[in-house]
Coordinates of C-alpha atoms and ligand atoms in Angstrom, one line a residue:
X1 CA 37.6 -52.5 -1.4
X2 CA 35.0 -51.2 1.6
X3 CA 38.4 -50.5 3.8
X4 CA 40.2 -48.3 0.3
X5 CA 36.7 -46.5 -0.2
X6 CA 36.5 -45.5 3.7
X7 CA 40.3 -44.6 3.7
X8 CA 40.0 -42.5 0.3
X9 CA 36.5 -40.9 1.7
X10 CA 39.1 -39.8 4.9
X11 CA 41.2 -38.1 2.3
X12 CA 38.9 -36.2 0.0
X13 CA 35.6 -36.1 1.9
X14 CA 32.3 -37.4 0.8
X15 CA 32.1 -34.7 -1.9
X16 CA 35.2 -35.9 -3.7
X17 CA 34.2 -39.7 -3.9
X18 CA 31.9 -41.4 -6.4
X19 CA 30.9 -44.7 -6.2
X20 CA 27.4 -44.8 -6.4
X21 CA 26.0 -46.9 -9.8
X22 CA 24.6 -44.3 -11.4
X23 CA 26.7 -41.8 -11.0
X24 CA 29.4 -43.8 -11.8
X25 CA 28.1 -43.7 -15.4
X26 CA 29.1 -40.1 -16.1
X27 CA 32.9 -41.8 -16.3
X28 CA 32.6 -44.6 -18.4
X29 CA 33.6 -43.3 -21.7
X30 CA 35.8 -40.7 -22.9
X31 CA 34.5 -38.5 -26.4
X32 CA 35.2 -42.2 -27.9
X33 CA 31.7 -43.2 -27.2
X34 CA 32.5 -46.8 -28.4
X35 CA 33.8 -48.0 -26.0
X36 CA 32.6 -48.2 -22.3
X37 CA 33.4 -49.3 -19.1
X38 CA 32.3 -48.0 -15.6
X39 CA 35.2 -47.2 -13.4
X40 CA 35.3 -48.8 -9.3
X41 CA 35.1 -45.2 -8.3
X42 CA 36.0 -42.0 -8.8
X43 CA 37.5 -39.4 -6.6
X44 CA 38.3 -36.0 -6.6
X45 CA 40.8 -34.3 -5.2
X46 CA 40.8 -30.5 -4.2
X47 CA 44.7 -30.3 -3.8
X48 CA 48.0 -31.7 -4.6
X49 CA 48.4 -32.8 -0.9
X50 CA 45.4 -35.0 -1.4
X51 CA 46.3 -36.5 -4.9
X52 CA 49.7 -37.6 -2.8
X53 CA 48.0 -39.0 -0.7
X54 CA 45.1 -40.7 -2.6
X55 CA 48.5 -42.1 -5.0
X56 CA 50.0 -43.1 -2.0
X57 CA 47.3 -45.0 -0.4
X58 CA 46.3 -46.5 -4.1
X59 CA 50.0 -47.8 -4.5
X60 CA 49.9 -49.7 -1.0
X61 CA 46.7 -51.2 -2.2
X62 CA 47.9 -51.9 -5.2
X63 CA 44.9 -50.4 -7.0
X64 CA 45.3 -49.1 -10.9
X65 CA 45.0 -45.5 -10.8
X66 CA 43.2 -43.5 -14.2
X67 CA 44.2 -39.8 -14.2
X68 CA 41.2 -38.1 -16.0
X69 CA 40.8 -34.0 -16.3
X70 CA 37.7 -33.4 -18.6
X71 CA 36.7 -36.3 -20.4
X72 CA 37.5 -34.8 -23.9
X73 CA 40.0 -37.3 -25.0
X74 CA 38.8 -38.9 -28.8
X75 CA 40.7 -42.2 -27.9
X76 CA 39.2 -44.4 -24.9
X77 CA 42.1 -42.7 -22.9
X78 CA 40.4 -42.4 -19.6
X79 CA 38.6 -46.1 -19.8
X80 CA 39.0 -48.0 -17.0
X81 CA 39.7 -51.2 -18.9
X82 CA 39.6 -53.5 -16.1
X83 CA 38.1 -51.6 -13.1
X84 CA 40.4 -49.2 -11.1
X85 CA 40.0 -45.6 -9.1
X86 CA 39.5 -42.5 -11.9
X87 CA 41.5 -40.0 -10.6
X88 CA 39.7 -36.7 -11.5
X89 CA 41.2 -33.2 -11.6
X90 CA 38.7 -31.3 -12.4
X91 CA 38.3 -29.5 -8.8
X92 CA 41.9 -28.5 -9.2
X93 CA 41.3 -25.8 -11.3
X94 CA 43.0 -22.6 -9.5
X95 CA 45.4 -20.5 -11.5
X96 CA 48.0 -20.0 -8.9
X97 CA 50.5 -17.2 -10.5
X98 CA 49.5 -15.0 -13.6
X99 CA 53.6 -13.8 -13.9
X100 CA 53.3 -11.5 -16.7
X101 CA 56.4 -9.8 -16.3
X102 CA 58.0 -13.2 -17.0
X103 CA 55.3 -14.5 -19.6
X104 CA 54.3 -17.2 -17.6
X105 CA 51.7 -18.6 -15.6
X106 CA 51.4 -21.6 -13.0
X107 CA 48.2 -23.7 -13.0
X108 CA 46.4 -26.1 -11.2
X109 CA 45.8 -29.1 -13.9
X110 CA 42.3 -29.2 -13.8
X111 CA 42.0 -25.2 -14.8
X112 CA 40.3 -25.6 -18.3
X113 CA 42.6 -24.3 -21.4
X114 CA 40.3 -21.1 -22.2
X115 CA 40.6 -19.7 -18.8
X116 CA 44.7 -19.6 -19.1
X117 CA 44.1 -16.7 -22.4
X118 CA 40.9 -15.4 -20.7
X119 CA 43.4 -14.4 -17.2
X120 CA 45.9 -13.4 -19.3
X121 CA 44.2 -11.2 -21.8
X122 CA 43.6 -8.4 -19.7
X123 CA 47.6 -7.9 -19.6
X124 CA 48.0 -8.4 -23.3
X125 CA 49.3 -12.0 -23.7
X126 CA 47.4 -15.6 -24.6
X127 CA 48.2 -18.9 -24.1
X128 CA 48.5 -20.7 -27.6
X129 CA 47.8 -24.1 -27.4
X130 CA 43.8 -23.8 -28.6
X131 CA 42.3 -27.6 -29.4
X132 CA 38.9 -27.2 -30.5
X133 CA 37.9 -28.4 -27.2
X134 CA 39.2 -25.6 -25.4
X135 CA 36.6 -24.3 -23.5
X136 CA 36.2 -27.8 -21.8
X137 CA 39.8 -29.7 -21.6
X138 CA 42.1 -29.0 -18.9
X139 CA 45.7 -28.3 -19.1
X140 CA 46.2 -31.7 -17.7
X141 CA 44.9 -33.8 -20.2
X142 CA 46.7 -31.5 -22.9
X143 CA 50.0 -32.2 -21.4
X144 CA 49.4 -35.5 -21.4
X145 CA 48.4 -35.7 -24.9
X146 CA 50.7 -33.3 -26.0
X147 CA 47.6 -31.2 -27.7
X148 CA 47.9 -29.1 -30.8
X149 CA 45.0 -27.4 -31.8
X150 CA 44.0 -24.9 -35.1
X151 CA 46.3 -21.6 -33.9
X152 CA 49.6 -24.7 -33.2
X153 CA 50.5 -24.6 -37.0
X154 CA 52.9 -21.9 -36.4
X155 CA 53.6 -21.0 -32.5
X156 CA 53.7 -25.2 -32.2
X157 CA 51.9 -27.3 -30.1
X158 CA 51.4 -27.9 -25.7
X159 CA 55.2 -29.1 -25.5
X160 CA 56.4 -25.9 -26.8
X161 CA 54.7 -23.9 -24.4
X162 CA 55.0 -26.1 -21.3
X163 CA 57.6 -24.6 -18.8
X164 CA 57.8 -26.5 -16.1
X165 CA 55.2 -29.3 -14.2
X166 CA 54.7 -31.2 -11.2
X167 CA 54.5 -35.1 -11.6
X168 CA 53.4 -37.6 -8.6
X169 CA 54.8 -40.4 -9.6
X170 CA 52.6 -43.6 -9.2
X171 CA 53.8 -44.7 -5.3
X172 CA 52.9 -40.9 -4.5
X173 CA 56.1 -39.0 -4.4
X174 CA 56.2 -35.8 -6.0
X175 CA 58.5 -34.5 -8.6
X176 CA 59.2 -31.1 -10.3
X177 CA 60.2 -31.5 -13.7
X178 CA 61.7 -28.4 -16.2
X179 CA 61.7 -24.4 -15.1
X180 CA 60.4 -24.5 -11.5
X181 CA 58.1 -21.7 -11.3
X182 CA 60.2 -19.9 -8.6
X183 CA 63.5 -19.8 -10.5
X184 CA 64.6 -18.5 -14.0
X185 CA 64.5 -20.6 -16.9
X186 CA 67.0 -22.9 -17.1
X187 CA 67.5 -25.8 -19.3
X188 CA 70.2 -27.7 -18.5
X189 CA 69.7 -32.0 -17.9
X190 CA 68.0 -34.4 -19.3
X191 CA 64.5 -33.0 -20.8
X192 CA 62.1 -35.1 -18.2
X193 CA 59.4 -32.2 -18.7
X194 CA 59.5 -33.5 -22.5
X195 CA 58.9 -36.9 -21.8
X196 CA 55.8 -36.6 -19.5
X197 CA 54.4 -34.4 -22.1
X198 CA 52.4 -37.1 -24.5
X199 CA 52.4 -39.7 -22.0
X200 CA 48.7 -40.2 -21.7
X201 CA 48.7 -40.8 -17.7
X202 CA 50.8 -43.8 -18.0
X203 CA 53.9 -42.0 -16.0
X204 CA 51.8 -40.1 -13.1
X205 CA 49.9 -37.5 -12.2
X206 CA 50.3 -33.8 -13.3
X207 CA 49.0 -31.8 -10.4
X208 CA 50.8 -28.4 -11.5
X209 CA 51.9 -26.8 -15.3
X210 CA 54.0 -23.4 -15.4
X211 CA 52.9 -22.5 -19.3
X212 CA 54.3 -19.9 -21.3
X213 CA 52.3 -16.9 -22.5
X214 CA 52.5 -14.9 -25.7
X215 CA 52.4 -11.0 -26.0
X216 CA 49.0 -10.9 -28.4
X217 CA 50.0 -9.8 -32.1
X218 CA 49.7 -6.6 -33.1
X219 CA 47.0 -7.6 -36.1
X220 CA 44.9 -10.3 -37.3
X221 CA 44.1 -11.1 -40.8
X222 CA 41.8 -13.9 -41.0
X223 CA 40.4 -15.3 -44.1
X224 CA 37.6 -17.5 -45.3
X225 CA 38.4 -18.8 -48.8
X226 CA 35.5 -20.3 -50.7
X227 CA 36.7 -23.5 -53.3
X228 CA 34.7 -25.6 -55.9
X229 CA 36.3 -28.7 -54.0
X230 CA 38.5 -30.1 -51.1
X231 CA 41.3 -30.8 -54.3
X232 CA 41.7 -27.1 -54.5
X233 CA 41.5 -26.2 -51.8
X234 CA 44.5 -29.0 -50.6
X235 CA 46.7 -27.6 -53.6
X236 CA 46.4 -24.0 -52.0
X237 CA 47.6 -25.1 -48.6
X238 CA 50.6 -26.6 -50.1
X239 CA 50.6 -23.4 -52.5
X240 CA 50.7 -21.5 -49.4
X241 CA 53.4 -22.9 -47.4
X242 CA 55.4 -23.4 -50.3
X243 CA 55.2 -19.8 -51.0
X244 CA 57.5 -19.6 -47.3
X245 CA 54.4 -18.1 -45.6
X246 CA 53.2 -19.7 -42.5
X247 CA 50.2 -18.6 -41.1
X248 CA 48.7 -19.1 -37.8
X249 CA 46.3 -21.2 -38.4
X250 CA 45.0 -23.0 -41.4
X251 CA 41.7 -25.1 -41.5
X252 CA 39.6 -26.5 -43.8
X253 CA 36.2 -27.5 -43.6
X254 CA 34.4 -29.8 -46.6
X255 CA 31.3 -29.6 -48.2
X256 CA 29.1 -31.6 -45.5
X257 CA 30.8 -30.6 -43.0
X258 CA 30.4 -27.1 -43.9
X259 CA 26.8 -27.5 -44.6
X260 CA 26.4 -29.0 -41.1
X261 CA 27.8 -26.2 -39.3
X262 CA 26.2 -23.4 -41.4
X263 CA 22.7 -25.0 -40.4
X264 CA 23.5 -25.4 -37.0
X265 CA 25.6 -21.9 -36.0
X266 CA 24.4 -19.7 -39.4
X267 CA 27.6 -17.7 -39.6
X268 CA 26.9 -17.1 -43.2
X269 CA 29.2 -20.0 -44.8
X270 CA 28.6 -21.1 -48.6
X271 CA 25.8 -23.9 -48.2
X272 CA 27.1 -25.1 -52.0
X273 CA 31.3 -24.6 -51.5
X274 CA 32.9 -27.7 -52.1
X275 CA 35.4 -27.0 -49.8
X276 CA 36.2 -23.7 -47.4
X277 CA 39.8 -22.6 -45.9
X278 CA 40.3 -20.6 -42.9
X279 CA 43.6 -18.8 -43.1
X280 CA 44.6 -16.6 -40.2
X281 CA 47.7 -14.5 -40.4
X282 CA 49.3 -12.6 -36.9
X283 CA 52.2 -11.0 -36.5
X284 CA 52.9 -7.0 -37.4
X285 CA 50.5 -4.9 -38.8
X286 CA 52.6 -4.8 -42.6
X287 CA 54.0 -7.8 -42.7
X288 CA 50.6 -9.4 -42.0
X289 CA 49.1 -7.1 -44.6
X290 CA 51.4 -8.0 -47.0
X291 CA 51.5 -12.1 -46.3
X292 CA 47.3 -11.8 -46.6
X293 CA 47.6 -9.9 -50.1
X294 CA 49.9 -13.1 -50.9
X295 CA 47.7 -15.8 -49.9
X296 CA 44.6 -14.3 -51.3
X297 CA 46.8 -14.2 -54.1
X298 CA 48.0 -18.0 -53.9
X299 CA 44.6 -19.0 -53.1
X300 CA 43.0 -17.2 -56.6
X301 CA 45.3 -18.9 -58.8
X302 CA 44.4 -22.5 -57.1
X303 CA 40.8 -21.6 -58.1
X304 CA 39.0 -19.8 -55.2
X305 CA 35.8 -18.3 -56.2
X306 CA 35.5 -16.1 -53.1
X307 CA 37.4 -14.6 -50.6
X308 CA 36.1 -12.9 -47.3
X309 CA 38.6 -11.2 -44.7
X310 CA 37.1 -10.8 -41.4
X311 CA 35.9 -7.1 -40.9
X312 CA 36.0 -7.1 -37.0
X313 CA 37.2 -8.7 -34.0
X314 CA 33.7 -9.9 -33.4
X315 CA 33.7 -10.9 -36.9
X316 CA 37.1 -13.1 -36.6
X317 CA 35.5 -14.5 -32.9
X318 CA 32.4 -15.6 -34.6
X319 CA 34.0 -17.7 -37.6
X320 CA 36.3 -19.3 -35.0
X321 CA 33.5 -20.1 -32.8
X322 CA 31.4 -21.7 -35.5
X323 CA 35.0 -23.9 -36.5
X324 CA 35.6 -25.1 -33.6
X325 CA 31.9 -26.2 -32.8
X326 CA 32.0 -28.1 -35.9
X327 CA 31.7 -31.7 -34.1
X328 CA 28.5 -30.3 -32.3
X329 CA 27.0 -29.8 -35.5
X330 CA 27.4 -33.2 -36.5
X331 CA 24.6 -34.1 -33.9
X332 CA 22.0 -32.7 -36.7
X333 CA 23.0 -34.7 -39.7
X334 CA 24.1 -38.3 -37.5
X335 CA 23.6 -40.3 -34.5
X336 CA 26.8 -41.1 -34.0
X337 CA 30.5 -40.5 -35.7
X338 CA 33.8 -41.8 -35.1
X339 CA 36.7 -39.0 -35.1
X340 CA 39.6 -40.0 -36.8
X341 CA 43.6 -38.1 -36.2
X342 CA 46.1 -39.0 -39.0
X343 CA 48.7 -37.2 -40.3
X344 CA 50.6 -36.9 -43.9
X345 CA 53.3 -34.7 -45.4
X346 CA 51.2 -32.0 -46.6
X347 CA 51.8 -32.4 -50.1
X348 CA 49.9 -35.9 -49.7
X349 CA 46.9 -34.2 -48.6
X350 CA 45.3 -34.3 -52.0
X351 CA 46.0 -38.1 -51.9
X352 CA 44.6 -38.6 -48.4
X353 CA 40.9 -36.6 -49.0
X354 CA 40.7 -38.5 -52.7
X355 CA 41.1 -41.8 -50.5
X356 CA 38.7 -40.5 -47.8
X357 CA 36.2 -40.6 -50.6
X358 CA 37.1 -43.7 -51.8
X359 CA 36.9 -45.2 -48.1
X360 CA 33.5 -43.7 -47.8
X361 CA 31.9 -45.9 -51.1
X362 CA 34.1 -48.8 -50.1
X363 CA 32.2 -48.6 -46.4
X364 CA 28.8 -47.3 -47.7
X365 CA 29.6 -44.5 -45.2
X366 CA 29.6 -40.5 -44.8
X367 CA 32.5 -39.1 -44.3
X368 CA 33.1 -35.7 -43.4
X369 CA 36.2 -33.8 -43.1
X370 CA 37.1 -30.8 -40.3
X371 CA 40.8 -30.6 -40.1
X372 CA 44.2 -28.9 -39.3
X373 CA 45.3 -28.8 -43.0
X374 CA 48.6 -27.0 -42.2
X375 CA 49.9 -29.4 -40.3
X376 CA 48.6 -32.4 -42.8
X377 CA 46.4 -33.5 -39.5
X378 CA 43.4 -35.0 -40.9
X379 CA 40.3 -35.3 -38.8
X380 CA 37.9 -37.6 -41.2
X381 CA 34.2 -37.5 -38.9
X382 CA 32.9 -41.1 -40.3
X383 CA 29.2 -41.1 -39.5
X384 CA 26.9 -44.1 -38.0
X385 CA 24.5 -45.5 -36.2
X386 CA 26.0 -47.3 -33.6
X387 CA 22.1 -49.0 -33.0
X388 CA 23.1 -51.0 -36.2
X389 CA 26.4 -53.4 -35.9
X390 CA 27.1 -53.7 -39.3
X391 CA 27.4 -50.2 -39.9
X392 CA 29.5 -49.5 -36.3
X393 CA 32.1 -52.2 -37.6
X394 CA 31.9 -51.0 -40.4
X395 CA 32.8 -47.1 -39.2
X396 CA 35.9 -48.3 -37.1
X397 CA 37.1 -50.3 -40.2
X398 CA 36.7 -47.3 -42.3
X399 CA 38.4 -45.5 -40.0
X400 CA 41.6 -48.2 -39.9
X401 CA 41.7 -48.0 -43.3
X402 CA 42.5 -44.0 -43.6
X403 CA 45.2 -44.2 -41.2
X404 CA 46.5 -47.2 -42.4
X405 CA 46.8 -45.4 -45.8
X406 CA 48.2 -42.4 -43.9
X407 CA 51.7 -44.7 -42.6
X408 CA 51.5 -45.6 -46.0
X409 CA 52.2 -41.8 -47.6
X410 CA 54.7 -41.3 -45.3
X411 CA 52.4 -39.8 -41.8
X412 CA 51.6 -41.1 -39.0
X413 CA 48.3 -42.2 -37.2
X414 CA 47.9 -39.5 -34.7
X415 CA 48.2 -35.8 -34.8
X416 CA 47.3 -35.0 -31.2
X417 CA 44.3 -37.1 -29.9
X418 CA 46.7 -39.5 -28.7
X419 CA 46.9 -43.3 -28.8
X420 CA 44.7 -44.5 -25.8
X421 CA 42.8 -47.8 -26.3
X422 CA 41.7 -46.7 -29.7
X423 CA 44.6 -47.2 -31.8
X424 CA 46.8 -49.8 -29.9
X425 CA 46.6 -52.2 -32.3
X426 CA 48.1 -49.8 -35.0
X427 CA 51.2 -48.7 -32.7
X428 CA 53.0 -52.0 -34.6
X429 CA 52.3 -51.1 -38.4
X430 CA 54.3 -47.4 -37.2
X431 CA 56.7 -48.7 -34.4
X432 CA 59.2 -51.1 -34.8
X433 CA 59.5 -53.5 -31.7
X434 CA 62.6 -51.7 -30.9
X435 CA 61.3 -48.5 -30.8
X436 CA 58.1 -50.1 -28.7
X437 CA 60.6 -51.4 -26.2
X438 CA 62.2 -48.5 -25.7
X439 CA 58.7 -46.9 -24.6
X440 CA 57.8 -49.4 -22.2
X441 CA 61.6 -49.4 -20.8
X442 CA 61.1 -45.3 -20.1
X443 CA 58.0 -45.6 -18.6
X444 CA 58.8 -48.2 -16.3
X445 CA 61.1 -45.6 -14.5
X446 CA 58.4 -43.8 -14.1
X447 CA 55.5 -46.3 -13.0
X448 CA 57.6 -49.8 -12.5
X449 CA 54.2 -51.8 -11.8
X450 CA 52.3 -50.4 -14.9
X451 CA 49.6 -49.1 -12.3
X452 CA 48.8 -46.1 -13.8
X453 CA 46.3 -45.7 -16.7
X454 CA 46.9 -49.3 -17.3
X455 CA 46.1 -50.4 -21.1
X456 CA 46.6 -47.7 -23.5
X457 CA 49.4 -47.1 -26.2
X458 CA 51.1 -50.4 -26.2
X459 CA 49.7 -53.1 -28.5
X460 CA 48.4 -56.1 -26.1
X461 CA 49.6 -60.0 -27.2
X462 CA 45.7 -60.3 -27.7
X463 CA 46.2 -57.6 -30.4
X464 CA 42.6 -55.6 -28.7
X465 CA 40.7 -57.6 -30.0
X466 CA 39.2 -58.8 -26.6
X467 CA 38.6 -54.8 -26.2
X468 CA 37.4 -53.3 -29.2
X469 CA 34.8 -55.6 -29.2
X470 CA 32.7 -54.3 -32.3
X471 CA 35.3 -54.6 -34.6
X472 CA 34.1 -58.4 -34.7
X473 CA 30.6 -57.5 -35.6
X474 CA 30.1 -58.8 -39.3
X475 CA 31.0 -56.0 -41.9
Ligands
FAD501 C1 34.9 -31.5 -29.9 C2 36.4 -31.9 -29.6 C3 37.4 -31.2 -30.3 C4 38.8 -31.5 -30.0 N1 39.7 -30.8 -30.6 C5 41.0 -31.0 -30.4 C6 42.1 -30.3 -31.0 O1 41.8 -29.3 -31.8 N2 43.3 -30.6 -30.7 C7 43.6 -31.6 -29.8 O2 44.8 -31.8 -29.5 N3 42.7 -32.4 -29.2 C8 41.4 -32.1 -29.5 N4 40.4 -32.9 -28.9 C9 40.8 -34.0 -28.0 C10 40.9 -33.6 -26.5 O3 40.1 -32.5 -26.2 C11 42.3 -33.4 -26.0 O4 43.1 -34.6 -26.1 C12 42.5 -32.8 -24.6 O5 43.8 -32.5 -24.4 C13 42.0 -33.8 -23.5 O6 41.9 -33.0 -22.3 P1 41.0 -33.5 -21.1 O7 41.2 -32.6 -20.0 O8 39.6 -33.7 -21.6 O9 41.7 -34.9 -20.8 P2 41.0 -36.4 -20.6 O10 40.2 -36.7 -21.8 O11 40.3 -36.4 -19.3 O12 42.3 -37.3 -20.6 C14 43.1 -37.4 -21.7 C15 44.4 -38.1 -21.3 O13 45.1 -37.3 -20.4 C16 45.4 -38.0 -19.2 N5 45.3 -37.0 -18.1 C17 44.3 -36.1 -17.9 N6 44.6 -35.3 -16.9 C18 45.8 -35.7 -16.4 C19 46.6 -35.3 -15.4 N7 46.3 -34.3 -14.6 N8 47.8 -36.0 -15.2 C20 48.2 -37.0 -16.0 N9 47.4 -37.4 -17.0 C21 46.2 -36.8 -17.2 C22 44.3 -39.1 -19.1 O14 44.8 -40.2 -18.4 C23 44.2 -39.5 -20.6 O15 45.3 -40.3 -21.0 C24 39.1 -32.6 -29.1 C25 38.0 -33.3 -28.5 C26 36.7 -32.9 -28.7 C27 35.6 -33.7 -28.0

């Protein structure tokens, strides 16, 4: 390894290579704090010449390579399972054309997902694509976890606003894949773009993303509707839709969830609502006007006892700030909580959060609940202690058991934190072996030696249970 560390140290310079113990720590988990493992090293390349170059030299040396942007991923997707080079974008964080004319704008794939809306403000647009992480995750890891986020319910989620990337492929060459960001948009071929997007780092790495912006709406109608509990409030959303109104975004916070955030932020929510909807509406100044009148509507005869419509912008800014800090909050009420992603058709949604409750006597567990309800994309927050075995194997189990009742009504068990080590094991209860094959088969083009981000997605014959080591604690 001394003669790859000297040769990798020639590429990026001492400042873009970490392979000192402790500071090696900083990279051994991803937001999925269960699961740990301290990479070989990590570099850091400044440019796209260098990540060729660090892919090619990694390749002759046969070296696993783990693409990592910010570390925000919910799903062990940037462990290094067994050792390897992280590959860290993180200095790569230009934005290299703002294109407004064309609504686009090319990006380096470590430029964090806030800066893409806070460049592009100034001429009237936004870039969509808003996970609650936003003002950490890079456009990198969003493309390869295809992220949604609370604003994706109705302008649709990183695919949909992806142009265009750059892929080096695992030996080091380069690729361009979709619009190239000097030509017009043109769609003909085989949609490559479309399967990089979602691939979690197994297929290369993304050194370049040519995103779409949005002209901002002319108006904003956002809504925070107060319910006696979460079974209201999950009849409204489908009361909503159903009504043929989709609105941008549409979240819903519970009652300790709620209570968590109001202590920590004190934006002025309930402290004794059993359940609280954010509904935001965009689009033209009536129509908007009219569809709010409609859903306050909707929302009154599914029980509301309170309705408050943001006053200002600052007003809006603040209640989506609070929302989408909700998981820092959880730092005051628990040591530790596992973040769970399932999906259902959204009619099931009262189904799903009366099982949640059920899970959480079963376990002898808190659950709280902080979620994309539009898009049926539960995010169940199962607290712990992860200084107590029993009640970390308990948490994971607890967890299993919600998603495995999500394939059950129909869904699916992940929204848009991806796969990564987390939820191997489940890919078999929602993929048949066929449709596993054909998986492996396509990203074989792609990375024929399995080299890059090595262990994620794909069920291993050990079933994970040499990895997720805690599920073997006693429940
Ligand atoms: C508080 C909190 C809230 C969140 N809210 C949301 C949400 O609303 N919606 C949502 O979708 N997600 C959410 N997430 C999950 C996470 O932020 C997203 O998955 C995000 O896209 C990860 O970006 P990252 O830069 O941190 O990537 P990382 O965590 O570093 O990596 C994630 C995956 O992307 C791969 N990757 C990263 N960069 C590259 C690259 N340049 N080339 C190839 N592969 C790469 C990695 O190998 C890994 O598989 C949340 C996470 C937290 C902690």
């Amino acid at each position: 390894m001394t003669d790859l560390n000297q040769a990798i140290r020639d590429i990026v310079g001492d400042k873009g290579f970490i392979a000192e113990p402790e500071q090696l720590i900083v990279y051994e988990c991803d937001a999925l704090t269960l699961e740990k493992k301290i990479p070989t090293a990590v570099v850091l390349p400044a440019n796209r010449a260098e990540v060729i170059a660090i892919m090619q030299l990694c390749h002759a040396h046969q070296v696993p390579v783990i693409p990592r942007g910010a570390g925000t991923s919910l799903s062990g997707a940037v462990l290094a399972v067994e050792g390897g080079i992280v590959l860290c974008l993180s200095r790569m964080q230009q934005i290299l054309m703002m294109d407004l004319p064309n609504q686009r704008a090319l990006v380096e794939a470590g430029c964090v997902n806030a800066w893409v809306t806070r460049a592009a403000q100034e001429g009237g647009y936004y870039y969509a694509p808003d996970p609650s992480s936003q003002y950490a995750c890079t456009l990198g890891g969003n493309v390869a976890t295809n992220s949604g986020g609370p604003h994706t319910l109705k302008h649709g989620v990183t695919t949909n606003h992806v142009l265009g990337l750059e892929l080096v492929l695992p030996d080091g060459e380069p690729l361009w894949l979709g619009v190239h960001p000097d030509e017009g948009e043109d769609h003909s071929g085989i949609d490559l773009r479309g399967a990089v997007i979602g691939s979690e780092g197994m297929f290369g790495v993304v050194t370049q993303v040519l995103v779409k912006l949005m002209p901002e709406p002319e108006c904003y109608e956002t809504l925070l509707v107060v319910f006696e509990s979460v079974e209201q409030a999950s009849r409204a959303v489908g009361a909503i839709i159903r009504d043929g109104i989709i609105p941008g975004a549409l979240e819903m916070m519970d009652a300790l969830i709620t209570r968590a955030v109001e202590e920590a932020y004190q934006f002025g929510f309930p402290l004794d609502a059993g359940a609280i909807l954010i509904v935001e509406l965009d689009g033209d100044s009536l129509q908007t006007k009219l569809d709010s009148e409609q859903v306050q509507a909707l929302c009154t005869k599914q029980g509301a006892r309170e309705i408050r419509r943001a006053a200002s912008a600052q007003e809006r800014a603040e209640l989506w700030k609070s929302r989408k800090r909700a998981f820092g909050a959880i730092g005051r009420i628990s040591p530790n909580y596992l973040t769970q992603d399932g999906v259902v058709p959204r009619s099931k949604l009262p189904e799903i959060m009366h099982y949640i409750t059920e899970v959480s006597s079963r376990y002898k567990l808190r659950i709280c609940n902080v979620f994309h309800a539009g898009d049926g994309n539960i995010h169940p927050l199962v607290l712990f202690d992860e200084r107590d075995a029993d009640q970390t194997a308990r948490a994971v189990q607890a967890g299993e058991a919600i998603l495995e009742r999500c394939l059950e009504l129909g869904g699916s068990i992940s929204g848009e934190h991806g796969i990564g080590v987390e939820k191997r094991s489940l890919m078999e209860r929602q993929f048949s072996e066929h449709d596993l094959q054909a998986m492996k088969d396509l990203r074989s083009v792609f990375d024929p030696h399995g080299r890059c981000n090595p262990h994620k997605v794909f069920p291993t014959a050990k079933r994970c249970a040499d990895f997720f080591i805690r599920k073997q604690a006693p429940a």
